[in-house]
Short mmCIF file of C-alpha atoms in Angstrom, two decimals:
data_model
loop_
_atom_site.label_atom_id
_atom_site.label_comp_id
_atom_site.label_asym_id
_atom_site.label_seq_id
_atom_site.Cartn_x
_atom_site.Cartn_y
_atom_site.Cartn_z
CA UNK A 141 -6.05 19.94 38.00
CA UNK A 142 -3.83 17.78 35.65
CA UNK A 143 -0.57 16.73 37.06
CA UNK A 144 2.70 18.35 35.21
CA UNK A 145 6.22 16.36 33.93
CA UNK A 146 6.41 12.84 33.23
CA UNK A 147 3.62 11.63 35.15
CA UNK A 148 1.22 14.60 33.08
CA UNK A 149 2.57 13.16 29.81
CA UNK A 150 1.30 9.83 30.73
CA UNK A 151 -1.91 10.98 31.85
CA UNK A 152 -2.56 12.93 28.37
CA UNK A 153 -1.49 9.81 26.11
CA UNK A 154 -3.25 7.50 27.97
CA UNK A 155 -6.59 10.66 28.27
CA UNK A 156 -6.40 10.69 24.48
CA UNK A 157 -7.16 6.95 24.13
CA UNK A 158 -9.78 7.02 26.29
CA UNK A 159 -10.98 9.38 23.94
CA UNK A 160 -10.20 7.40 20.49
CA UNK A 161 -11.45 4.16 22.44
CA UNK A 162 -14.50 6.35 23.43
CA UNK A 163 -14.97 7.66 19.41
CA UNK A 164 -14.81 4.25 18.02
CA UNK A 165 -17.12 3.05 20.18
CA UNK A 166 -19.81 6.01 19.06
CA UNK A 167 -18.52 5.20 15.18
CA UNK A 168 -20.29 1.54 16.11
CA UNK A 169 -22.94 2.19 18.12
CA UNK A 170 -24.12 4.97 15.55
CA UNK A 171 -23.37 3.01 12.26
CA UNK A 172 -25.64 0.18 14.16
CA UNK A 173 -28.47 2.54 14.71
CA UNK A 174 -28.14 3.08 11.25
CA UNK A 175 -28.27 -0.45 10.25
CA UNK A 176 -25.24 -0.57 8.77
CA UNK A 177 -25.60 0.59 5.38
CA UNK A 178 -27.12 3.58 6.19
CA UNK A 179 -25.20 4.44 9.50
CA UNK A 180 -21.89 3.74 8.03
CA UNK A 181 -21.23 7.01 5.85
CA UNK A 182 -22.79 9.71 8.59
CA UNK A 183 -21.32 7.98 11.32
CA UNK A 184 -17.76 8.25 9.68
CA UNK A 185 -18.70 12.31 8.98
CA UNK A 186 -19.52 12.82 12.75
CA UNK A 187 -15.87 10.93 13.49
CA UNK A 188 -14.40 13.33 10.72
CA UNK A 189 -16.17 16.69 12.69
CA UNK A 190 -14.89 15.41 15.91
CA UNK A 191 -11.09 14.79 14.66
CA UNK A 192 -10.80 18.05 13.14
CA UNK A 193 -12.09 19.87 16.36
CA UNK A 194 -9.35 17.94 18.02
CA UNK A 195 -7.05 18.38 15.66
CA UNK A 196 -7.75 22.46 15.78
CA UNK A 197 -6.96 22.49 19.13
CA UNK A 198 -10.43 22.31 20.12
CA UNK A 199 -9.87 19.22 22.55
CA UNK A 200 -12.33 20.15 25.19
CA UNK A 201 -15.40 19.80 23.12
CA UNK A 202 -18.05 17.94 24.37
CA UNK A 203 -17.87 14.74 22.28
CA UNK A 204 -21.05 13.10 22.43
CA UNK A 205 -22.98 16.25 21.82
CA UNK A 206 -21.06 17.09 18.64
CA UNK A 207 -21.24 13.81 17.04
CA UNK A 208 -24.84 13.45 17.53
CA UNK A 209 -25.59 16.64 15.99
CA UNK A 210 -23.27 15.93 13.22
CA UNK A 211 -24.66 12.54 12.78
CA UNK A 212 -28.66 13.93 12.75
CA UNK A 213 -27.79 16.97 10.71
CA UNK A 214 -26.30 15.20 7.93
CA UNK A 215 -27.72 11.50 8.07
CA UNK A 216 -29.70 12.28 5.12
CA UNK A 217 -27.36 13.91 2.95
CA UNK A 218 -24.25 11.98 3.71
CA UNK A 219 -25.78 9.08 2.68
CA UNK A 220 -26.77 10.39 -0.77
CA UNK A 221 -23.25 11.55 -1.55
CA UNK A 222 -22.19 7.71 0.20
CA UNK A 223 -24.68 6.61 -2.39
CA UNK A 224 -23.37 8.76 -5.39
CA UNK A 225 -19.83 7.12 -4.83
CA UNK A 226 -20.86 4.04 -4.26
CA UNK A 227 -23.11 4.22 -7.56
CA UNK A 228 -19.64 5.08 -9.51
CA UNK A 229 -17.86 2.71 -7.97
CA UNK A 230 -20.13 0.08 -8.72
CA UNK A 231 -19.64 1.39 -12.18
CA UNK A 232 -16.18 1.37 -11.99
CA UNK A 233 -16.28 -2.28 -11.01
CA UNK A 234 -18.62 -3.34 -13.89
CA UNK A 235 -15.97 -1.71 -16.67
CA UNK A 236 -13.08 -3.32 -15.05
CA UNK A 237 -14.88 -6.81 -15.48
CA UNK A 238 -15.92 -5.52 -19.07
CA UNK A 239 -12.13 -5.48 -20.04
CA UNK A 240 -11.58 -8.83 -20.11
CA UNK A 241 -14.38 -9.52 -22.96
CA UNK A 242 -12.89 -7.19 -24.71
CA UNK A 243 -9.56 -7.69 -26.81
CA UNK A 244 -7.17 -5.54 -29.42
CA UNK A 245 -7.66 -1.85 -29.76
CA UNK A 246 -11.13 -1.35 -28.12
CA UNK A 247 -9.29 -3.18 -24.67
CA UNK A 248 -6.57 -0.16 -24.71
CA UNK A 249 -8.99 2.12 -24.77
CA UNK A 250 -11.44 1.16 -22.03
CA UNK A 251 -8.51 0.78 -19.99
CA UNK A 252 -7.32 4.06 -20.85
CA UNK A 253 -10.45 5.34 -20.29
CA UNK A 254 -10.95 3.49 -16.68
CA UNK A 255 -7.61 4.22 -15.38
CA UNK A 256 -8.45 8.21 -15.77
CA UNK A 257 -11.66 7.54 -13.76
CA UNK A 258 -10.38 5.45 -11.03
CA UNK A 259 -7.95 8.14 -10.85
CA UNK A 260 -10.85 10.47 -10.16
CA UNK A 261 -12.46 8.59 -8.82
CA UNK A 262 -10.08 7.82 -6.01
CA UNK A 263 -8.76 11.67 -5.42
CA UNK A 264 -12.13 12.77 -5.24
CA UNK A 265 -13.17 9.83 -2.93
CA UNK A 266 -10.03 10.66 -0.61
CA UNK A 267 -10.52 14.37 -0.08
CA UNK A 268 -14.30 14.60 -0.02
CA UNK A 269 -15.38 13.83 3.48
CA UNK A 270 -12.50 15.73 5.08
CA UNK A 271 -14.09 18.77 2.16
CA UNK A 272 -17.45 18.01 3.95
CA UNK A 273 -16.52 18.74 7.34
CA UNK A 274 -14.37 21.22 6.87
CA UNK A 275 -16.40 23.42 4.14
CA UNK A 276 -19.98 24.99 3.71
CA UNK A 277 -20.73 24.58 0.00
CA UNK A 278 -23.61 23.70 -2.06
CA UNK A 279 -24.36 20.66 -3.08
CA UNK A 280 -22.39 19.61 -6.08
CA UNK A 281 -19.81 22.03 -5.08
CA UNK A 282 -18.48 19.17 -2.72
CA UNK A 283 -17.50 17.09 -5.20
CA UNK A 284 -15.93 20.11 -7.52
CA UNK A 285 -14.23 20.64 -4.92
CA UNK A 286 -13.13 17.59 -3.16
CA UNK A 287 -11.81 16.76 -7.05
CA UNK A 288 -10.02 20.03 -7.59
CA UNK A 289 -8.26 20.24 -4.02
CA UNK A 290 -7.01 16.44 -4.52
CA UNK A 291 -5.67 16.99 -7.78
CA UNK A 292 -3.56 20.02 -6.53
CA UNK A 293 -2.53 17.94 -3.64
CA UNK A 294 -2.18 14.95 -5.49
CA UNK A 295 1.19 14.10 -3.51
CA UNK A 296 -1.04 14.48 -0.41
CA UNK A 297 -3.45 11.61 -1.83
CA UNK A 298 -0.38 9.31 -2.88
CA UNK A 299 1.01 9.39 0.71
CA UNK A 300 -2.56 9.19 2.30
CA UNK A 301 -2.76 6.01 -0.23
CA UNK A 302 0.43 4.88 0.92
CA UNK A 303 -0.57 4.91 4.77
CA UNK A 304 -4.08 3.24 4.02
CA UNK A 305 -2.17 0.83 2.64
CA UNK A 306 0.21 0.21 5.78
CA UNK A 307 -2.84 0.32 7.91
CA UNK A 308 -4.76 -2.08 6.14
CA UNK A 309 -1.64 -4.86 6.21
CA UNK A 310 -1.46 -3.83 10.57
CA UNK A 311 -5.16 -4.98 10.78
CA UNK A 312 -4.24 -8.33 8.59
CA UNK A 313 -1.58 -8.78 10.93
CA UNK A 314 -3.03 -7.53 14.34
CA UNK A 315 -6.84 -7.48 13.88
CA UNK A 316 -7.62 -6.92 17.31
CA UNK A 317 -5.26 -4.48 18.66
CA UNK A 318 -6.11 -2.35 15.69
CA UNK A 319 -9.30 -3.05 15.22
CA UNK A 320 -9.73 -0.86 18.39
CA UNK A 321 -8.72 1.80 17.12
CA UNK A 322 -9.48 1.41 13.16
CA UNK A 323 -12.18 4.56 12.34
CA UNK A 324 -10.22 7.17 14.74
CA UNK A 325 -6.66 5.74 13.07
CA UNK A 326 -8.01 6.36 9.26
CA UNK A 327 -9.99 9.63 10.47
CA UNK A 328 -6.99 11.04 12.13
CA UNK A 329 -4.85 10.29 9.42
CA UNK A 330 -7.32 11.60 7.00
CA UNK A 331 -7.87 14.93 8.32
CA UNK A 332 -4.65 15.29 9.76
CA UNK A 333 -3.07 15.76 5.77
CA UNK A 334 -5.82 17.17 4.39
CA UNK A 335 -6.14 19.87 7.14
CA UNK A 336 -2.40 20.90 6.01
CA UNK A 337 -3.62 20.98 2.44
CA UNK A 338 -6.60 23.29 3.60
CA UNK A 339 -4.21 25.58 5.20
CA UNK A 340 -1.82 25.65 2.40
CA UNK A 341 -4.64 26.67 0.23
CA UNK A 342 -5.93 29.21 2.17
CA UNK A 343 -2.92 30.74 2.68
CA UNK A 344 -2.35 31.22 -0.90
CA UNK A 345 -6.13 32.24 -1.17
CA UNK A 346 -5.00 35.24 0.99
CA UNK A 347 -2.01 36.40 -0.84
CA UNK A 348 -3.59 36.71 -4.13
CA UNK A 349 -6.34 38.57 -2.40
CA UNK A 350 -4.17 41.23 -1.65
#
């Protein structure tokens, strides 16, 4: 039995970083098993399925048990689509250093042209894990829609931008005490916006059903 009033309070706030504390700590362990390169993306896709349970309202889930399966069931196909991103932005990279060869009216236009695609690059990259968890698609359809959804939410991807941002100057500053808590921070921000976005489409979805 969980004690009530102030003294309940503290024992949920202090319960739910056990629980972060307990998620990072499986983000590590599982991205090690991986080693590394290949642990990194499912590992971060089992975080994502456990946030969104939480955030749901499912909090009593059994943690361990759903990040393993998550992890196991989509090891293999989490790290093609971390391998299809990292492809473009390897790309991405390789036109940006291309630029400065270049000069005069050629130079406007691969910038032009690389601006566009870091641009979709970047709202696809931002909304498709949280479309991963959250959606049973097809393959490809992932990425259609991870694009589409960002794009219609595009404020939703500047302000997830802008609190990346903020995060990433806390762990310059305080690389320990965030450090802690760095995948459940980013995975709770991540899914906390675009789980508002989800709703708001689905919502609409409805209405112009009927």
């Amino acid at each position: 039995m969980k004690p009530d009033g102030m003294t309940g309070k503290i024992y949920q706030v202090l319960e739910l970083f056990m629980k972060i504390a307990y998620l990072n700590l499986l983000w590590m362990l599982f991205t090690l098993l991986g080693f590394g390169i290949f642990g990194v993306v499912p590992a971060s896709v089992a975080l994502l399925a456990v946030v969104r349970k939480w955030l749901m309202k499912d909090t009593d889930i059994p943690i361990f048990t759903l990040y393993f399966r998550t992890y196991k069931n989509q090891f293999i196909q989490s790290n093609i689509f971390g391998l299809i991103f990292a492809f473009a932005f390897i790309i991405l990279y390789i036109n940006y250093s291309y630029l400065f060869v270049e000069s005069g009216l050629l130079q406007v236009i691969l910038t032009i042209g690389l601006i566009l695609n870091s641009i979709i690059f970047l709202v696809t990259f931002i909304y498709f894990f949280p479309v991963y968890v959250h959606y049973n698609l097809r393959f490809l359809e992932y990425l259609k829609h991870s694009f589409l959804m960002g794009m219609i939410n595009i404020h939703f991807v500047l302000l997830l931008s802008f609190i990346f941002v903020i995060i990433y100057h806390l762990f310059i500053y305080f690389p320990v005490y965030v450090g802690l808590f760095l995948p459940s921070m980013i995975g709770l921000t991540l899914m906390s916006i675009t789980l508002i976005s989800f709703n708001i489409f689905e919502k609409k979805r409805v209405r112009l059903g009927k």
